[in-house]
Every structure is written in structure tokens, then in C-alpha cells.
PDB file of C-alpha atoms and ligand atoms in Angstrom:
ATOM      1  CA  MET V   1     117.225 138.479 116.046  1.00 80.00           C
ATOM      2  CA  THR V   2     120.218 136.798 116.405  1.00 92.00           C
ATOM      3  CA  TYR V   3     120.680 133.733 116.456  1.00 98.00           C
ATOM      4  CA  GLU V   4     123.290 130.777 117.313  1.00 98.00           C
ATOM      5  CA  THR V   5     122.246 127.689 114.893  1.00 98.00           C
ATOM      6  CA  ILE V   6     120.669 129.121 112.619  1.00 98.00           C
ATOM      7  CA  LEU V   7     120.983 131.566 109.638  1.00 98.00           C
ATOM      8  CA  PHE V   8     117.438 134.127 108.970  1.00 98.00           C
ATOM      9  CA  THR V   9     117.435 136.588 106.360  1.00 98.00           C
ATOM     10  CA  GLU V  10     114.410 138.461 104.665  1.00 98.00           C
ATOM     11  CA  ALA V  11     114.657 139.771 100.834  1.00 97.00           C
ATOM     12  CA  ASP V  12     111.959 140.694  98.434  1.00 97.00           C
ATOM     13  CA  GLY V  13     108.830 138.768 100.868  1.00 98.00           C
ATOM     14  CA  VAL V  14     111.136 135.817 101.265  1.00 98.00           C
ATOM     15  CA  ALA V  15     112.109 135.110 104.205  1.00 98.00           C
ATOM     16  CA  THR V  16     115.102 132.190 103.994  1.00 98.00           C
ATOM     17  CA  LEU V  17     115.447 130.101 107.376  1.00 98.00           C
ATOM     18  CA  THR V  18     118.982 127.997 106.955  1.00 98.00           C
ATOM     19  CA  LEU V  19     120.040 125.592 109.241  1.00 99.00           C
ATOM     20  CA  ASN V  20     123.814 125.709 110.191  1.00 98.00           C
ATOM     21  CA  ARG V  21     125.531 123.449 112.015  1.00 98.00           C
ATOM     22  CA  PRO V  22     127.150 122.068 108.540  1.00 98.00           C
ATOM     23  CA  GLU V  23     130.112 120.442 111.295  1.00 98.00           C
ATOM     24  CA  VAL V  24     127.171 118.035 111.919  1.00 98.00           C
ATOM     25  CA  MET V  25     124.974 117.585 109.090  1.00 98.00           C
ATOM     26  CA  ASN V  26     123.043 120.373 110.528  1.00 98.00           C
ATOM     27  CA  ALA V  27     121.793 117.690 113.017  1.00 98.00           C
ATOM     28  CA  LEU V  28     118.733 119.448 115.571  1.00 98.00           C
ATOM     29  CA  ASN V  29     120.286 120.111 118.722  1.00 97.00           C
ATOM     30  CA  SER V  30     117.482 121.638 122.103  1.00 96.00           C
ATOM     31  CA  THR V  31     119.210 125.608 120.947  1.00 98.00           C
ATOM     32  CA  MET V  32     118.186 124.762 117.109  1.00 98.00           C
ATOM     33  CA  ARG V  33     114.552 123.639 117.660  1.00 98.00           C
ATOM     34  CA  ALA V  34     114.035 126.538 119.747  1.00 98.00           C
ATOM     35  CA  GLU V  35     115.572 128.620 117.154  1.00 98.00           C
ATOM     36  CA  ILE V  36     113.564 127.319 113.930  1.00 98.00           C
ATOM     37  CA  THR V  37     110.294 126.977 116.531  1.00 98.00           C
ATOM     38  CA  ARG V  38     111.053 131.071 117.397  1.00 98.00           C
ATOM     39  CA  ALA V  39     111.455 132.332 113.715  1.00 98.00           C
ATOM     40  CA  ALA V  40     108.560 130.586 112.262  1.00 98.00           C
ATOM     41  CA  ARG V  41     106.598 132.222 114.707  1.00 98.00           C
ATOM     42  CA  PHE V  42     107.790 135.609 114.363  1.00 97.00           C
ATOM     43  CA  LEU V  43     108.248 135.917 110.580  1.00 98.00           C
ATOM     44  CA  PRO V  44     108.970 139.561 109.747  1.00 97.00           C
ATOM     45  CA  LYS V  45     105.469 141.012 108.519  1.00 96.00           C
ATOM     46  CA  THR V  46     107.262 141.592 104.836  1.00 97.00           C
ATOM     47  CA  ALA V  47     107.430 138.188 104.409  1.00 98.00           C
ATOM     48  CA  ARG V  48     105.255 136.342 102.289  1.00 98.00           C
ATOM     49  CA  CYS V  49     107.335 132.614 101.751  1.00 98.00           C
ATOM     50  CA  LEU V  50     109.613 130.843 103.963  1.00 99.00           C
ATOM     51  CA  VAL V  51     112.189 129.052 102.850  1.00 99.00           C
ATOM     52  CA  LEU V  52     114.210 126.668 104.960  1.00 99.00           C
ATOM     53  CA  THR V  53     116.924 124.742 103.858  1.00 99.00           C
ATOM     54  CA  GLY V  54     120.586 123.742 105.736  1.00 98.00           C
ATOM     55  CA  THR V  55     123.923 124.577 105.058  1.00 98.00           C
ATOM     56  CA  GLY V  56     127.280 122.511 103.204  1.00 98.00           C
ATOM     57  CA  ARG V  57     126.452 119.356 101.843  1.00 97.00           C
ATOM     58  CA  ALA V  58     123.596 118.322 104.254  1.00 98.00           C
ATOM     59  CA  PHE V  59     119.614 119.402 104.734  1.00 99.00           C
ATOM     60  CA  CYS V  60     119.465 118.377 108.241  1.00 99.00           C
ATOM     61  CA  SER V  61     120.897 114.866 109.916  1.00 98.00           C
ATOM     62  CA  GLY V  62     118.008 114.620 112.338  1.00 98.00           C
ATOM     63  CA  GLN V  63     118.396 114.840 116.197  1.00 97.00           C
ATOM     64  CA  ASP V  64     122.233 115.696 117.245  1.00 96.00           C
ATOM     65  CA  LEU V  65     123.102 112.158 118.306  1.00 95.00           C
ATOM     66  CA  GLY V  66     126.097 113.725 120.364  1.00 92.00           C
ATOM     67  CA  ASP V  67     123.066 114.826 122.609  1.00 83.00           C
ATOM     68  CA  ALA V  68     121.105 111.118 122.203  1.00 70.00           C
ATOM     69  CA  GLY V  69     122.359 109.250 125.440  1.00 68.00           C
ATOM     70  CA  ALA V  70     120.786 106.843 127.458  1.00 61.00           C
ATOM     71  CA  ALA V  71     119.962 109.472 129.899  1.00 71.00           C
ATOM     72  CA  LEU V  72     117.752 111.767 126.991  1.00 82.00           C
ATOM     73  CA  ASP V  73     114.020 111.710 128.036  1.00 92.00           C
ATOM     74  CA  LEU V  74     112.869 111.132 124.253  1.00 95.00           C
ATOM     75  CA  ALA V  75     109.171 111.137 125.114  1.00 97.00           C
ATOM     76  CA  GLY V  76     109.937 115.217 126.958  1.00 96.00           C
ATOM     77  CA  VAL V  77     112.315 116.134 124.387  1.00 96.00           C
ATOM     78  CA  LEU V  78     109.586 115.427 121.500  1.00 98.00           C
ATOM     79  CA  ARG V  79     106.552 117.038 123.341  1.00 98.00           C
ATOM     80  CA  ASP V  80     108.418 119.906 124.469  1.00 98.00           C
ATOM     81  CA  GLU V  81     111.040 120.638 121.006  1.00 98.00           C
ATOM     82  CA  TYR V  82     110.074 118.822 118.768  1.00 98.00           C
ATOM     83  CA  GLU V  83     106.081 119.314 118.882  1.00 98.00           C
ATOM     84  CA  PRO V  84     106.366 123.106 119.146  1.00 98.00           C
ATOM     85  CA  MET V  85     108.779 123.600 116.166  1.00 98.00           C
ATOM     86  CA  ILE V  86     106.346 121.217 114.575  1.00 98.00           C
ATOM     87  CA  HIS V  87     103.456 123.232 114.840  1.00 98.00           C
ATOM     88  CA  ALA V  88     105.061 126.339 114.425  1.00 98.00           C
ATOM     89  CA  LEU V  89     106.326 125.334 110.580  1.00 98.00           C
ATOM     90  CA  ARG V  90     102.499 124.060 109.888  1.00 97.00           C
ATOM     91  CA  GLU V  91     101.027 127.181 112.092  1.00 97.00           C
ATOM     92  CA  THR V  92     102.580 129.821 109.578  1.00 97.00           C
ATOM     93  CA  GLY V  93     100.990 132.651 108.137  1.00 97.00           C
ATOM     94  CA  VAL V  94     102.533 131.864 104.811  1.00 98.00           C
ATOM     95  CA  PRO V  95     103.812 128.986 102.424  1.00 98.00           C
ATOM     96  CA  VAL V  96     106.680 127.143 103.809  1.00 98.00           C
ATOM     97  CA  ILE V  97     108.953 125.783 101.002  1.00 99.00           C
ATOM     98  CA  ALA V  98     111.621 122.869 101.766  1.00 99.00           C
ATOM     99  CA  ALA V  99     114.481 123.528 100.047  1.00 99.00           C
ATOM    100  CA  VAL V 100     116.849 120.211 100.117  1.00 99.00           C
ATOM    101  CA  ASN V 101     119.875 120.686  99.090  1.00 99.00           C
ATOM    102  CA  GLY V 102     121.863 117.184 100.442  1.00 98.00           C
ATOM    103  CA  VAL V 103     121.149 114.415 102.524  1.00 98.00           C
ATOM    104  CA  ALA V 104     117.509 114.924 104.639  1.00 99.00           C
ATOM    105  CA  ALA V 105     117.919 111.875 107.387  1.00 98.00           C
ATOM    106  CA  GLY V 106     115.912 110.789 110.539  1.00 98.00           C
ATOM    107  CA  ALA V 107     114.045 113.983 112.122  1.00 98.00           C
ATOM    108  CA  GLY V 108     115.916 116.070 109.391  1.00 98.00           C
ATOM    109  CA  ALA V 109     113.875 114.393 106.734  1.00 98.00           C
ATOM    110  CA  ASN V 110     110.491 114.560 108.048  1.00 98.00           C
ATOM    111  CA  LEU V 111     111.454 117.973 108.946  1.00 98.00           C
ATOM    112  CA  ALA V 112     111.168 118.780 104.808  1.00 98.00           C
ATOM    113  CA  LEU V 113     108.180 116.522 104.975  1.00 98.00           C
ATOM    114  CA  ILE V 114     106.533 119.428 106.871  1.00 98.00           C
ATOM    115  CA  ALA V 115     106.477 121.724 104.759  1.00 98.00           C
ATOM    116  CA  ASP V 116     103.897 122.545 102.032  1.00 98.00           C
ATOM    117  CA  VAL V 117     106.186 122.083  98.867  1.00 98.00           C
ATOM    118  CA  VAL V 118     109.613 119.854  99.267  1.00 99.00           C
ATOM    119  CA  ILE V 119     111.963 120.928  96.104  1.00 99.00           C
ATOM    120  CA  ALA V 120     115.526 119.026  96.213  1.00 99.00           C
ATOM    121  CA  THR V 121     118.707 118.971  94.003  1.00 98.00           C
ATOM    122  CA  ARG V 122     118.855 115.966  92.621  1.00 98.00           C
ATOM    123  CA  SER V 123     121.852 114.541  94.097  1.00 98.00           C
ATOM    124  CA  ALA V 124     119.773 114.575  97.947  1.00 99.00           C
ATOM    125  CA  SER V 125     118.243 112.112  99.092  1.00 98.00           C
ATOM    126  CA  PHE V 126     115.660 111.163 102.087  1.00 98.00           C
ATOM    127  CA  VAL V 127     116.723 108.260 104.943  1.00 98.00           C
ATOM    128  CA  GLN V 128     114.283 106.760 107.136  1.00 98.00           C
ATOM    129  CA  ALA V 129     116.922 106.178 109.532  1.00 98.00           C
ATOM    130  CA  PHE V 130     115.345 106.024 113.113  1.00 98.00           C
ATOM    131  CA  THR V 131     115.114 101.721 113.046  1.00 98.00           C
ATOM    132  CA  ARG V 132     119.444 101.690 112.326  1.00 98.00           C
ATOM    133  CA  ILE V 133     119.342 102.886 116.292  1.00 97.00           C
ATOM    134  CA  GLY V 134     116.566 101.135 117.273  1.00 97.00           C
ATOM    135  CA  LEU V 135     113.921 103.360 117.543  1.00 97.00           C
ATOM    136  CA  LEU V 136     110.434 104.384 115.234  1.00 98.00           C
ATOM    137  CA  PRO V 137     110.310 107.464 112.692  1.00 98.00           C
ATOM    138  CA  ASP V 138     109.542 110.406 114.940  1.00 98.00           C
ATOM    139  CA  ALA V 139     108.978 114.392 114.525  1.00 98.00           C
ATOM    140  CA  GLY V 140     105.683 113.994 112.261  1.00 98.00           C
ATOM    141  CA  GLY V 141     107.031 111.362 109.761  1.00 98.00           C
ATOM    142  CA  THR V 142     104.663 108.278 110.977  1.00 98.00           C
ATOM    143  CA  HIS V 143     101.599 110.729 110.332  1.00 97.00           C
ATOM    144  CA  PHE V 144     103.276 112.301 106.695  1.00 98.00           C
ATOM    145  CA  LEU V 145     104.539 110.166 104.756  1.00 98.00           C
ATOM    146  CA  PRO V 146     101.649 107.125 104.553  1.00 98.00           C
ATOM    147  CA  ARG V 147     100.013 109.977 103.488  1.00 97.00           C
ATOM    148  CA  LEU V 148     102.360 111.530 100.829  1.00 98.00           C
ATOM    149  CA  VAL V 149     103.039 107.940  99.229  1.00 98.00           C
ATOM    150  CA  GLY V 150     100.906 105.616 100.781  1.00 98.00           C
ATOM    151  CA  HIS V 151     101.301 102.485 103.186  1.00 98.00           C
ATOM    152  CA  ALA V 152     103.353 100.132 101.137  1.00 98.00           C
ATOM    153  CA  ARG V 153     106.304 102.776 100.619  1.00 98.00           C
ATOM    154  CA  ALA V 154     106.131 104.084 103.800  1.00 98.00           C
ATOM    155  CA  LEU V 155     106.388 101.014 105.683  1.00 98.00           C
ATOM    156  CA  GLY V 156     108.853 100.159 103.672  1.00 98.00           C
ATOM    157  CA  ALA V 157     110.901 102.938 104.051  1.00 98.00           C
ATOM    158  CA  MET V 158     110.704 103.059 107.428  1.00 98.00           C
ATOM    159  CA  LEU V 159     111.725  99.275 107.987  1.00 98.00           C
ATOM    160  CA  PHE V 160     114.857  98.991 105.804  1.00 98.00           C
ATOM    161  CA  ALA V 161     115.909 102.795 106.131  1.00 98.00           C
ATOM    162  CA  ASP V 162     117.136 102.813 102.864  1.00 98.00           C
ATOM    163  CA  ARG V 163     118.779 105.834 101.189  1.00 98.00           C
ATOM    164  CA  ILE V 164     115.800 107.471  98.762  1.00 98.00           C
ATOM    165  CA  SER V 165     117.275 109.548  95.608  1.00 98.00           C
ATOM    166  CA  ALA V 166     115.461 113.097  95.244  1.00 99.00           C
ATOM    167  CA  ASP V 167     114.283 111.501  91.790  1.00 98.00           C
ATOM    168  CA  GLN V 168     113.108 108.636  93.622  1.00 98.00           C
ATOM    169  CA  ALA V 169     110.881 110.800  96.457  1.00 98.00           C
ATOM    170  CA  ALA V 170     109.622 112.634  93.384  1.00 98.00           C
ATOM    171  CA  GLU V 171     108.321 109.808  91.465  1.00 98.00           C
ATOM    172  CA  TRP V 172     106.733 108.619  94.594  1.00 98.00           C
ATOM    173  CA  GLY V 173     104.830 112.077  95.347  1.00 98.00           C
ATOM    174  CA  MET V 174     106.976 111.882  98.335  1.00 98.00           C
ATOM    175  CA  ILE V 175     108.066 116.087  97.532  1.00 98.00           C
ATOM    176  CA  TRP V 176     106.861 117.719  94.907  1.00 98.00           C
ATOM    177  CA  GLU V 177     110.320 118.127  92.297  1.00 98.00           C
ATOM    178  CA  SER V 178     113.541 116.782  92.322  1.00 98.00           C
ATOM    179  CA  VAL V 179     115.853 119.572  90.351  1.00 98.00           C
ATOM    180  CA  PRO V 180     119.067 119.099  88.809  1.00 98.00           C
ATOM    181  CA  ASP V 181     122.012 120.581  90.840  1.00 98.00           C
ATOM    182  CA  GLU V 182     122.953 123.218  88.775  1.00 98.00           C
ATOM    183  CA  GLU V 183     119.576 124.872  88.501  1.00 98.00           C
ATOM    184  CA  PHE V 184     118.520 124.158  91.958  1.00 98.00           C
ATOM    185  CA  ALA V 185     119.158 127.673  93.507  1.00 98.00           C
ATOM    186  CA  ALA V 186     117.645 129.265  90.151  1.00 98.00           C
ATOM    187  CA  THR V 187     114.461 126.775  90.853  1.00 98.00           C
ATOM    188  CA  VAL V 188     114.019 127.397  94.643  1.00 98.00           C
ATOM    189  CA  ALA V 189     114.308 130.939  94.261  1.00 98.00           C
ATOM    190  CA  ALA V 190     112.020 130.992  91.083  1.00 98.00           C
ATOM    191  CA  ARG V 191     109.201 129.093  93.560  1.00 98.00           C
ATOM    192  CA  ALA V 192     109.554 131.168  96.481  1.00 98.00           C
ATOM    193  CA  GLY V 193     109.540 134.656  94.608  1.00 98.00           C
ATOM    194  CA  ALA V 194     106.120 133.195  92.953  1.00 98.00           C
ATOM    195  CA  LEU V 195     104.661 132.107  96.112  1.00 98.00           C
ATOM    196  CA  ALA V 196     106.001 135.633  97.969  1.00 98.00           C
ATOM    197  CA  ALA V 197     104.127 137.241  94.995  1.00 98.00           C
ATOM    198  CA  GLY V 198     101.248 135.378  95.344  1.00 98.00           C
ATOM    199  CA  PRO V 199      97.319 135.082  97.244  1.00 98.00           C
ATOM    200  CA  THR V 200      99.072 134.585 100.667  1.00 98.00           C
ATOM    201  CA  ARG V 201      95.318 133.319 101.987  1.00 98.00           C
ATOM    202  CA  ALA V 202      94.761 131.474  98.835  1.00 98.00           C
ATOM    203  CA  TYR V 203      97.648 129.460 100.299  1.00 98.00           C
ATOM    204  CA  LEU V 204      97.086 128.871 103.387  1.00 98.00           C
ATOM    205  CA  ALA V 205      93.156 128.024 102.691  1.00 98.00           C
ATOM    206  CA  ILE V 206      93.977 125.246 100.346  1.00 98.00           C
ATOM    207  CA  ARG V 207      97.061 124.100 103.373  1.00 98.00           C
ATOM    208  CA  GLU V 208      94.283 123.838 105.396  1.00 98.00           C
ATOM    209  CA  ALA V 209      91.763 122.120 103.573  1.00 98.00           C
ATOM    210  CA  VAL V 210      94.044 119.555 102.000  1.00 97.00           C
ATOM    211  CA  ALA V 211      95.317 118.783 105.709  1.00 96.00           C
ATOM    212  CA  ALA V 212      91.633 118.140 107.011  1.00 97.00           C
ATOM    213  CA  SER V 213      90.947 116.208 103.785  1.00 97.00           C
ATOM    214  CA  ALA V 214      92.716 113.562 105.841  1.00 92.00           C
ATOM    215  CA  ALA V 215      90.250 113.280 108.098  1.00 95.00           C
ATOM    216  CA  ASN V 216      86.934 113.879 106.142  1.00 98.00           C
ATOM    217  CA  ASP V 217      84.190 112.281 104.354  1.00 98.00           C
ATOM    218  CA  LEU V 218      83.541 114.080 100.865  1.00 98.00           C
ATOM    219  CA  LYS V 219      80.289 115.854 102.554  1.00 98.00           C
ATOM    220  CA  ALA V 220      82.341 117.206 105.119  1.00 98.00           C
ATOM    221  CA  GLN V 221      84.783 117.966 103.269  1.00 98.00           C
ATOM    222  CA  LEU V 222      82.216 119.819 100.469  1.00 98.00           C
ATOM    223  CA  GLN V 223      81.882 122.215 103.649  1.00 98.00           C
ATOM    224  CA  VAL V 224      85.506 122.653 104.383  1.00 98.00           C
ATOM    225  CA  GLU V 225      86.019 124.732 101.078  1.00 98.00           C
ATOM    226  CA  ALA V 226      82.713 126.238 101.528  1.00 98.00           C
ATOM    227  CA  ARG V 227      84.002 127.748 104.318  1.00 98.00           C
ATOM    228  CA  LEU V 228      87.164 128.823 103.439  1.00 98.00           C
ATOM    229  CA  GLN V 229      85.963 129.753 100.239  1.00 98.00           C
ATOM    230  CA  GLY V 230      83.298 132.242 101.624  1.00 98.00           C
ATOM    231  CA  ALA V 231      86.243 133.642 103.867  1.00 98.00           C
ATOM    232  CA  LEU V 232      88.417 134.171 100.406  1.00 98.00           C
ATOM    233  CA  GLY V 233      85.293 135.580  98.899  1.00 98.00           C
ATOM    234  CA  ASP V 234      85.666 138.745 100.455  1.00 97.00           C
ATOM    235  CA  SER V 235      89.884 138.956 100.153  1.00 98.00           C
ATOM    236  CA  ALA V 236      91.258 141.413  98.537  1.00 98.00           C
ATOM    237  CA  ASP V 237      93.417 139.325  96.443  1.00 98.00           C
ATOM    238  CA  PHE V 238      89.838 137.771  94.954  1.00 98.00           C
ATOM    239  CA  ARG V 239      88.931 141.000  94.173  1.00 98.00           C
ATOM    240  CA  GLU V 240      91.965 142.115  92.135  1.00 98.00           C
ATOM    241  CA  GLY V 241      92.378 138.675  90.669  1.00 98.00           C
ATOM    242  CA  VAL V 242      88.581 138.874  88.943  1.00 98.00           C
ATOM    243  CA  VAL V 243      89.416 142.785  88.205  1.00 98.00           C
ATOM    244  CA  ALA V 244      92.579 141.653  86.593  1.00 98.00           C
ATOM    245  CA  PHE V 245      90.789 139.049  84.343  1.00 98.00           C
ATOM    246  CA  HIS V 246      88.599 140.775  83.214  1.00 98.00           C
ATOM    247  CA  GLN V 247      91.514 143.726  82.186  1.00 98.00           C
ATOM    248  CA  LYS V 248      93.602 140.931  80.280  1.00 98.00           C
ATOM    249  CA  ARG V 249      96.811 141.742  82.877  1.00 98.00           C
ATOM    250  CA  ALA V 250      98.244 140.137  85.334  1.00 97.00           C
ATOM    251  CA  PRO V 251      96.781 140.268  88.548  1.00 98.00           C
ATOM    252  CA  VAL V 252      99.146 141.956  91.671  1.00 98.00           C
ATOM    253  CA  PHE V 253      98.601 140.648  94.492  1.00 98.00           C
ATOM    254  CA  THR V 254      98.969 141.976  98.468  1.00 98.00           C
ATOM    255  CA  GLY V 255      98.261 138.824 100.441  1.00 97.00           C
ATOM    256  CA  SER V 256      95.463 140.497 101.548  1.00 96.00           C
TER     257      SER V 256
HETATM  258  C1  LHQ I 301     125.836 113.757 113.351  1.00 76.45           C
HETATM  259  C2  LHQ I 301     124.814 113.479 112.727  1.00 76.45           C
HETATM  260  C3  LHQ I 301     124.211 113.366 114.161  1.00 76.45           C
HETATM  261  C4  LHQ I 301     125.895 114.435 115.016  1.00 76.45           C
HETATM  262  C5  LHQ I 301     125.831 112.961 110.855  1.00 76.45           C
HETATM  263  N1  LHQ I 301     124.030 113.712 115.095  1.00 76.45           N
HETATM  264  N2  LHQ I 301     126.168 114.476 114.722  1.00 76.45           N
HETATM  265  C6  LHQ I 301     114.174 112.080 118.176  1.00 76.45           C
HETATM  266  C7  LHQ I 301     114.162 112.525 120.058  1.00 76.45           C
HETATM  267  C8  LHQ I 301     115.529 112.297 120.370  1.00 76.45           C
HETATM  268  C9  LHQ I 301     116.036 111.202 120.347  1.00 76.45           C
HETATM  269  C10 LHQ I 301     116.141 110.389 119.590  1.00 76.45           C
HETATM  270  O1  LHQ I 301     115.777 111.150 117.840  1.00 76.45           O
HETATM  271  C11 LHQ I 301     115.127 111.863 117.273  1.00 76.45           C
HETATM  272  C12 LHQ I 301     114.675 111.511 116.055  1.00 76.45           C
HETATM  273  C13 LHQ I 301     116.390 111.492 115.010  1.00 76.45           C
HETATM  274  O2  LHQ I 301     116.130 111.936 114.704  1.00 76.45           O
HETATM  275  S1  LHQ I 301     116.752 109.640 115.137  1.00 76.45           S
HETATM  276  C14 LHQ I 301     117.911 109.695 113.715  1.00 76.45           C
HETATM  277  C15 LHQ I 301     119.285 110.500 113.953  1.00 76.45           C
HETATM  278  N3  LHQ I 301     119.618 110.515 112.697  1.00 76.45           N
HETATM  279  C16 LHQ I 301     120.330 109.618 112.392  1.00 76.45           C
HETATM  280  O3  LHQ I 301     119.946 108.646 112.736  1.00 76.45           O
HETATM  281  C17 LHQ I 301     121.090 110.076 111.007  1.00 76.45           C
HETATM  282  C18 LHQ I 301     122.730 109.867 111.450  1.00 76.45           C
HETATM  283  N4  LHQ I 301     123.472 110.452 109.946  1.00 76.45           N
HETATM  284  C19 LHQ I 301     123.829 109.544 109.374  1.00 76.45           C
HETATM  285  O4  LHQ I 301     123.118 108.078 108.604  1.00 76.45           O
HETATM  286  C20 LHQ I 301     124.738 109.512 108.278  1.00 76.45           C
HETATM  287  O5  LHQ I 301     125.568 111.162 109.066  1.00 76.45           O
HETATM  288  C21 LHQ I 301     124.377 110.894 107.078  1.00 76.45           C
HETATM  289  C22 LHQ I 301     123.930 109.820 106.349  1.00 76.45           C
HETATM  290  C23 LHQ I 301     123.465 112.153 107.120  1.00 76.45           C
HETATM  291  C24 LHQ I 301     125.155 111.457 106.569  1.00 76.45           C
HETATM  292  O6  LHQ I 301     126.156 110.347 106.236  1.00 76.45           O
HETATM  293  P1  LHQ I 301     127.734 110.740 105.230  1.00 76.45           P
HETATM  294  O7  LHQ I 301     127.554 111.811 104.293  1.00 76.45           O
HETATM  295  O8  LHQ I 301     128.266 109.215 105.218  1.00 76.45           O
HETATM  296  O9  LHQ I 301     128.767 111.575 106.749  1.00 76.45           O
HETATM  297  P2  LHQ I 301     128.733 111.276 107.370  1.00 76.45           P
HETATM  298  O10 LHQ I 301     128.432 109.954 108.909  1.00 76.45           O
HETATM  299  O11 LHQ I 301     130.245 111.054 107.488  1.00 76.45           O
HETATM  300  O12 LHQ I 301     128.971 112.584 108.818  1.00 76.45           O
HETATM  301  C25 LHQ I 301     129.540 113.409 108.713  1.00 76.45           C
HETATM  302  C26 LHQ I 301     129.955 113.950 110.132  1.00 76.45           C
HETATM  303  O13 LHQ I 301     128.477 114.631 110.546  1.00 76.45           O
HETATM  304  C27 LHQ I 301     130.343 113.055 110.998  1.00 76.45           C
HETATM  305  O14 LHQ I 301     130.868 113.882 112.385  1.00 76.45           O
HETATM  306  P3  LHQ I 301     132.764 113.507 111.974  1.00 76.45           P
HETATM  307  O15 LHQ I 301     132.979 114.349 113.368  1.00 76.45           O
HETATM  308  O16 LHQ I 301     133.011 112.674 112.010  1.00 76.45           O
HETATM  309  O17 LHQ I 301     132.823 113.828 110.925  1.00 76.45           O
HETATM  310  C28 LHQ I 301     128.890 112.837 111.976  1.00 76.45           C
HETATM  311  O18 LHQ I 301     129.417 112.009 113.091  1.00 76.45           O
HETATM  312  C29 LHQ I 301     128.529 113.803 112.065  1.00 76.45           C
HETATM  313  N5  LHQ I 301     127.309 114.040 111.760  1.00 76.45           N
HETATM  314  N6  LHQ I 301     124.702 112.962 111.341  1.00 76.45           N
HETATM  315  N7  LHQ I 301     122.889 113.365 113.501  1.00 76.45           N
END
């Protein structure tokens, strides 16, 4: 598959999708949204983890403002292009790491939050830039951010559009970790490698259960856990995990 605006590679079970418009800080245009959607929907069968990152000094600067003239049908673009992209990333058959290599602004900040795990390099930052141009946060930001950091921090970040450092984001619980720049590539590779060698079905069940927890009371959530755990009880990785435990060795998971 050839792409214009992204790079896509796969090695050792790790698929890497790199936003590749560095001249505009990897701003999202229509082609890039379609390419992300396609790449996320049709991952190679051998992939067991997806890493989403950017080329150059930015992760993603959000909507390409070169395309955002007054004539742009914002609701239409969100419905027809952003929504399928967000669903494609949320519904991958493998866990997703956002490896935030630099500034993540506007829809770019919220694109990172779609991932299961966000790892940022210490010099990266997150900006809910939308109010600077008279808009409200989109691309799922009003769904994810309050759930991650609570209403007070979500509202402050959205109203003031301040730059939030990677360290601050980690301290707030907005992301998993902020790592020193010189350790970023190795940390992402190690985390992606671990997920690619892990029990994929359990990871997907965790994603589903945690997403469901936002809307469930305890009773409903216990039922979700029972249903998902029941299905995992039939998995090869569960059988292997138990055998490996008894044999006092590391399990070899196949993702099935
Ligand atoms: C850009 C962009 C960009 C084009 C930097 N577009 N060129 C959804 C539905 C439909 C429409 C509306 O919006 C949405 C959702 C949204 O995402 S709205 C929010 C859109 N994003 C923003 O408002 C962020 C705009 N960018 C910035 O605030 C800054 O550029 C950041 C904080 C990302 C980086 O700042 P700096 O490190 O100081 O870099 P810079 O501003 O000098 O940018 C470098 C170049 O990238 C520059 O081009 P130039 O030719 O002058 O070198 C910028 O014009 C270009 N660029 N973001 N979104």
C-alpha cells in the first residue's frame, strides 16, 4: 500500500504509522485522515501492536488550517472524516501506543488521547488550541479529556488553551509516561515490543472493559468483566499463561 501523507512499516509484530507532513507540523488534511483510517483498518495480520507517531519536531498540529477556510463544512468534515478515523483507531485488533515525539495541538492532541497508551518525549507538549481560533475541542477531546483528568483540569486546559508539558500531562494522568528525550525511542520500542509479544485478546478485553466503565455502575461493570473473562478463558494465551506459571518459565503468547 502506498501513502502520500503517512509512513507505514511493520517489523517484529510492531506496526508503525508515522504522520509525515513535517512542513506543517503533521497537520491533518483530508488525505491524511483517509490514510490513517485505511492503515488502522487494514493492519497486517502479523501486527500485534500499533505505534502512532510523527515525523520531525511535532506529533500533530491538528486540522490543517490551510484547508480550514470559512467555506469548510466543519460538521461534515468531523462526521465524514474525523469520526471514521477515530473509530478505526479505537477498533484496531491490536493495542495502540501514541508515541508523542513533539507538540500535539488541537485535534492532534486529541488524536494522541485516542490511543490505549500515550508515551511522550519530555520536550513534547499538548495544547487544546481550539479556542484560539474560536472553536470547541473535537476529535473526541470532550469525551476523553474529562475522563482522564477530571472536569476542572479539562475545562482549564480547553478554555485557556495553555501548553501542557509532557511532565504535567503525566502528573495529571492524561498520559502514561513522559520520558527523557534521549530515552524516548528506546522506551517506545521496548513498550511496543512488550505489547507485540503479549496476550492480544486480553489487551482488547481491557480496552473494552475500561471504555465501558465510564457509563456503567458496579453491577453492570461486573457483568462486563464476567463476559469478557469468560471469553478469555477459552484463549490459547490463557492456557499458555497457566502452564508457563506451573513450569516456572516466561509464557510465550501468540495473541490467540
Ligand atoms: C500549520 C499548522 C496547522 C497548517 C502549524 N495547519 N499549518 C476540526 C474540523 C475542521 C476544522 C477545524 O478544526 C478542527 C480541529 C482542529 O484541530 S482546530 C485546531 C487546529 N490547530 C491549531 O490551531 C494549532 C495551530 N498550530 C499552532 O498552534 C502551532 O503551530 C504549534 C503550537 C502546533 C507549533 O508552534 P511552533 O512550534 O511555534 O511552530 P509554528 O507555529 O512556527 O509552525 C511551523 C509551521 O507549521 C508554520 O509554517 P511556516 O510556513 O510559517 O513555517 C505553521 O504555519 C505550520 N503549521 N500548525 N494546524
